[in-house]
Amino acid sequence: MADSTVTRMNLTEAVFREVGLSRYESSQLVESVLEHISDALIKDETVKISSFGTFCTRLKNPRIGRNPKTGMEAEITKRRVVTFRPSQLMKERVRIGNK
């Protein structure tokens, strides 16, 4: 398993190197894309990126959870969460990358 994390800065640097925009423009582009994705999810819209995957929200029902330290039961309230389903192409790329 990889110990590294891809950050906004990494994405900005990749856009800077591969697209040829200035660092500022690259940063603005990355921020704009992430903001559009976030805004769509906030509005309960599905975000589908071809050959990558689908981001969507779903409601999780309330349930009883347990504090792992104390063992005490507590109610976990109903909430909206973001889910991601990778595309078949992404699944295949990851699978091949693991060889």
PDB file of C-alpha atoms in Angstrom:
ATOM      1  CA  MET A   1       0.000   0.000   0.000  1.00  0.00           C
ATOM      2  CA  ALA A   2       1.330   3.452  -0.875  1.00  0.00           C
ATOM      3  CA  ASP A   3       2.352   5.750   1.953  1.00  0.00           C
ATOM      4  CA  SER A   4       2.023   8.930  -0.098  1.00  0.00           C
ATOM      5  CA  THR A   5      -0.946  11.244  -0.496  1.00  0.00           C
ATOM      6  CA  VAL A   6      -1.871  13.360  -3.512  1.00  0.00           C
ATOM      7  CA  THR A   7      -2.674  16.895  -2.368  1.00  0.00           C
ATOM      8  CA  ARG A   8      -4.106  19.986  -4.028  1.00  0.00           C
ATOM      9  CA  MET A   9      -0.541  21.217  -4.397  1.00  0.00           C
ATOM     10  CA  ASN A  10       0.423  17.993  -6.222  1.00  0.00           C
ATOM     11  CA  LEU A  11      -2.526  18.405  -8.582  1.00  0.00           C
ATOM     12  CA  THR A  12      -1.644  22.059  -9.167  1.00  0.00           C
ATOM     13  CA  GLU A  13       1.973  21.124  -9.960  1.00  0.00           C
ATOM     14  CA  ALA A  14       0.818  18.408 -12.374  1.00  0.00           C
ATOM     15  CA  VAL A  15      -1.426  20.877 -14.228  1.00  0.00           C
ATOM     16  CA  PHE A  16       1.440  23.403 -14.275  1.00  0.00           C
ATOM     17  CA  ARG A  17       3.889  20.873 -15.775  1.00  0.00           C
ATOM     18  CA  GLU A  18       1.545  19.078 -18.184  1.00  0.00           C
ATOM     19  CA  VAL A  19      -0.780  21.833 -19.397  1.00  0.00           C
ATOM     20  CA  GLY A  20       1.619  24.770 -19.341  1.00  0.00           C
ATOM     21  CA  LEU A  21      -0.500  27.224 -17.389  1.00  0.00           C
ATOM     22  CA  SER A  22       1.174  29.443 -14.824  1.00  0.00           C
ATOM     23  CA  ARG A  23       1.283  28.157 -11.257  1.00  0.00           C
ATOM     24  CA  TYR A  24      -1.405  30.673 -10.278  1.00  0.00           C
ATOM     25  CA  GLU A  25      -3.670  29.683 -13.196  1.00  0.00           C
ATOM     26  CA  SER A  26      -3.077  25.991 -12.439  1.00  0.00           C
ATOM     27  CA  SER A  27      -4.047  26.569  -8.813  1.00  0.00           C
ATOM     28  CA  GLN A  28      -7.184  28.452  -9.855  1.00  0.00           C
ATOM     29  CA  LEU A  29      -8.146  25.664 -12.272  1.00  0.00           C
ATOM     30  CA  VAL A  30      -7.774  22.925  -9.645  1.00  0.00           C
ATOM     31  CA  GLU A  31      -9.724  24.982  -7.084  1.00  0.00           C
ATOM     32  CA  SER A  32     -12.478  25.674  -9.620  1.00  0.00           C
ATOM     33  CA  VAL A  33     -12.902  21.991 -10.521  1.00  0.00           C
ATOM     34  CA  LEU A  34     -13.011  20.951  -6.860  1.00  0.00           C
ATOM     35  CA  GLU A  35     -15.495  23.727  -6.076  1.00  0.00           C
ATOM     36  CA  HIS A  36     -17.799  22.656  -8.928  1.00  0.00           C
ATOM     37  CA  ILE A  37     -17.728  19.061  -7.693  1.00  0.00           C
ATOM     38  CA  SER A  38     -18.447  20.165  -4.111  1.00  0.00           C
ATOM     39  CA  ASP A  39     -21.271  22.497  -5.174  1.00  0.00           C
ATOM     40  CA  ALA A  40     -22.938  19.735  -7.195  1.00  0.00           C
ATOM     41  CA  LEU A  41     -22.754  17.302  -4.251  1.00  0.00           C
ATOM     42  CA  ILE A  42     -24.148  19.928  -1.879  1.00  0.00           C
ATOM     43  CA  LYS A  43     -27.128  20.269  -4.268  1.00  0.00           C
ATOM     44  CA  ASP A  44     -27.516  16.461  -4.126  1.00  0.00           C
ATOM     45  CA  GLU A  45     -26.447  16.083  -7.761  1.00  0.00           C
ATOM     46  CA  THR A  46     -24.394  13.165  -9.048  1.00  0.00           C
ATOM     47  CA  VAL A  47     -20.939  13.916 -10.458  1.00  0.00           C
ATOM     48  CA  LYS A  48     -19.884  11.447 -13.146  1.00  0.00           C
ATOM     49  CA  ILE A  49     -16.382  11.708 -14.592  1.00  0.00           C
ATOM     50  CA  SER A  50     -15.916   9.401 -17.582  1.00  0.00           C
ATOM     51  CA  SER A  51     -13.207   6.757 -17.180  1.00  0.00           C
ATOM     52  CA  PHE A  52     -12.796   7.778 -13.529  1.00  0.00           C
ATOM     53  CA  GLY A  53     -15.945   7.258 -11.501  1.00  0.00           C
ATOM     54  CA  THR A  54     -19.082   8.676  -9.926  1.00  0.00           C
ATOM     55  CA  PHE A  55     -19.455  10.789  -6.788  1.00  0.00           C
ATOM     56  CA  CYS A  56     -22.893  10.952  -5.200  1.00  0.00           C
ATOM     57  CA  THR A  57     -24.538  11.490  -1.852  1.00  0.00           C
ATOM     58  CA  ARG A  58     -26.740   9.118   0.079  1.00  0.00           C
ATOM     59  CA  LEU A  59     -28.617   9.168   3.355  1.00  0.00           C
ATOM     60  CA  LYS A  60     -27.458   6.909   6.153  1.00  0.00           C
ATOM     61  CA  ASN A  61     -30.160   5.927   8.610  1.00  0.00           C
ATOM     62  CA  PRO A  62     -29.737   6.498  12.328  1.00  0.00           C
ATOM     63  CA  ARG A  63     -28.280   3.569  14.218  1.00  0.00           C
ATOM     64  CA  ILE A  64     -26.831   2.573  17.531  1.00  0.00           C
ATOM     65  CA  GLY A  65     -23.033   2.673  17.662  1.00  0.00           C
ATOM     66  CA  ARG A  66     -20.588   1.769  20.367  1.00  0.00           C
ATOM     67  CA  ASN A  67     -17.688   3.828  21.728  1.00  0.00           C
ATOM     68  CA  PRO A  68     -14.689   1.522  21.229  1.00  0.00           C
ATOM     69  CA  LYS A  69     -12.880   2.854  24.312  1.00  0.00           C
ATOM     70  CA  THR A  70     -15.719   2.660  26.816  1.00  0.00           C
ATOM     71  CA  GLY A  71     -18.133   0.212  25.188  1.00  0.00           C
ATOM     72  CA  MET A  72     -20.983   2.662  25.825  1.00  0.00           C
ATOM     73  CA  GLU A  73     -23.769   2.702  23.264  1.00  0.00           C
ATOM     74  CA  ALA A  74     -24.642   5.976  21.543  1.00  0.00           C
ATOM     75  CA  GLU A  75     -27.091   6.925  18.828  1.00  0.00           C
ATOM     76  CA  ILE A  76     -25.536   7.920  15.518  1.00  0.00           C
ATOM     77  CA  THR A  77     -27.902  10.349  13.857  1.00  0.00           C
ATOM     78  CA  LYS A  78     -29.233  10.246  10.308  1.00  0.00           C
ATOM     79  CA  ARG A  79     -26.791  11.973   7.953  1.00  0.00           C
ATOM     80  CA  ARG A  80     -25.800  12.532   4.337  1.00  0.00           C
ATOM     81  CA  VAL A  81     -22.492  11.084   3.169  1.00  0.00           C
ATOM     82  CA  VAL A  82     -20.493  11.252  -0.056  1.00  0.00           C
ATOM     83  CA  THR A  83     -19.818   7.990  -1.856  1.00  0.00           C
ATOM     84  CA  PHE A  84     -17.526   7.194  -4.783  1.00  0.00           C
ATOM     85  CA  ARG A  85     -17.943   4.364  -7.263  1.00  0.00           C
ATOM     86  CA  PRO A  86     -14.947   3.876  -9.560  1.00  0.00           C
ATOM     87  CA  SER A  87     -15.584   3.212 -13.241  1.00  0.00           C
ATOM     88  CA  GLN A  88     -14.761  -0.169 -14.737  1.00  0.00           C
ATOM     89  CA  LEU A  89     -11.777   1.401 -16.501  1.00  0.00           C
ATOM     90  CA  MET A  90     -10.455   2.807 -13.210  1.00  0.00           C
ATOM     91  CA  LYS A  91     -10.932  -0.547 -11.486  1.00  0.00           C
ATOM     92  CA  GLU A  92      -8.980  -2.221 -14.278  1.00  0.00           C
ATOM     93  CA  ARG A  93      -6.167   0.364 -14.167  1.00  0.00           C
ATOM     94  CA  VAL A  94      -5.819  -0.092 -10.407  1.00  0.00           C
ATOM     95  CA  ARG A  95      -5.912  -3.875 -10.723  1.00  0.00           C
ATOM     96  CA  ILE A  96      -3.174  -3.877 -13.388  1.00  0.00           C
ATOM     97  CA  GLY A  97      -1.126  -1.401 -11.349  1.00  0.00           C
ATOM     98  CA  ASN A  98      -1.075  -3.864  -8.442  1.00  0.00           C
ATOM     99  CA  LYS A  99       0.834  -6.524 -10.404  1.00  0.00           C
TER     100      LYS A  99
END
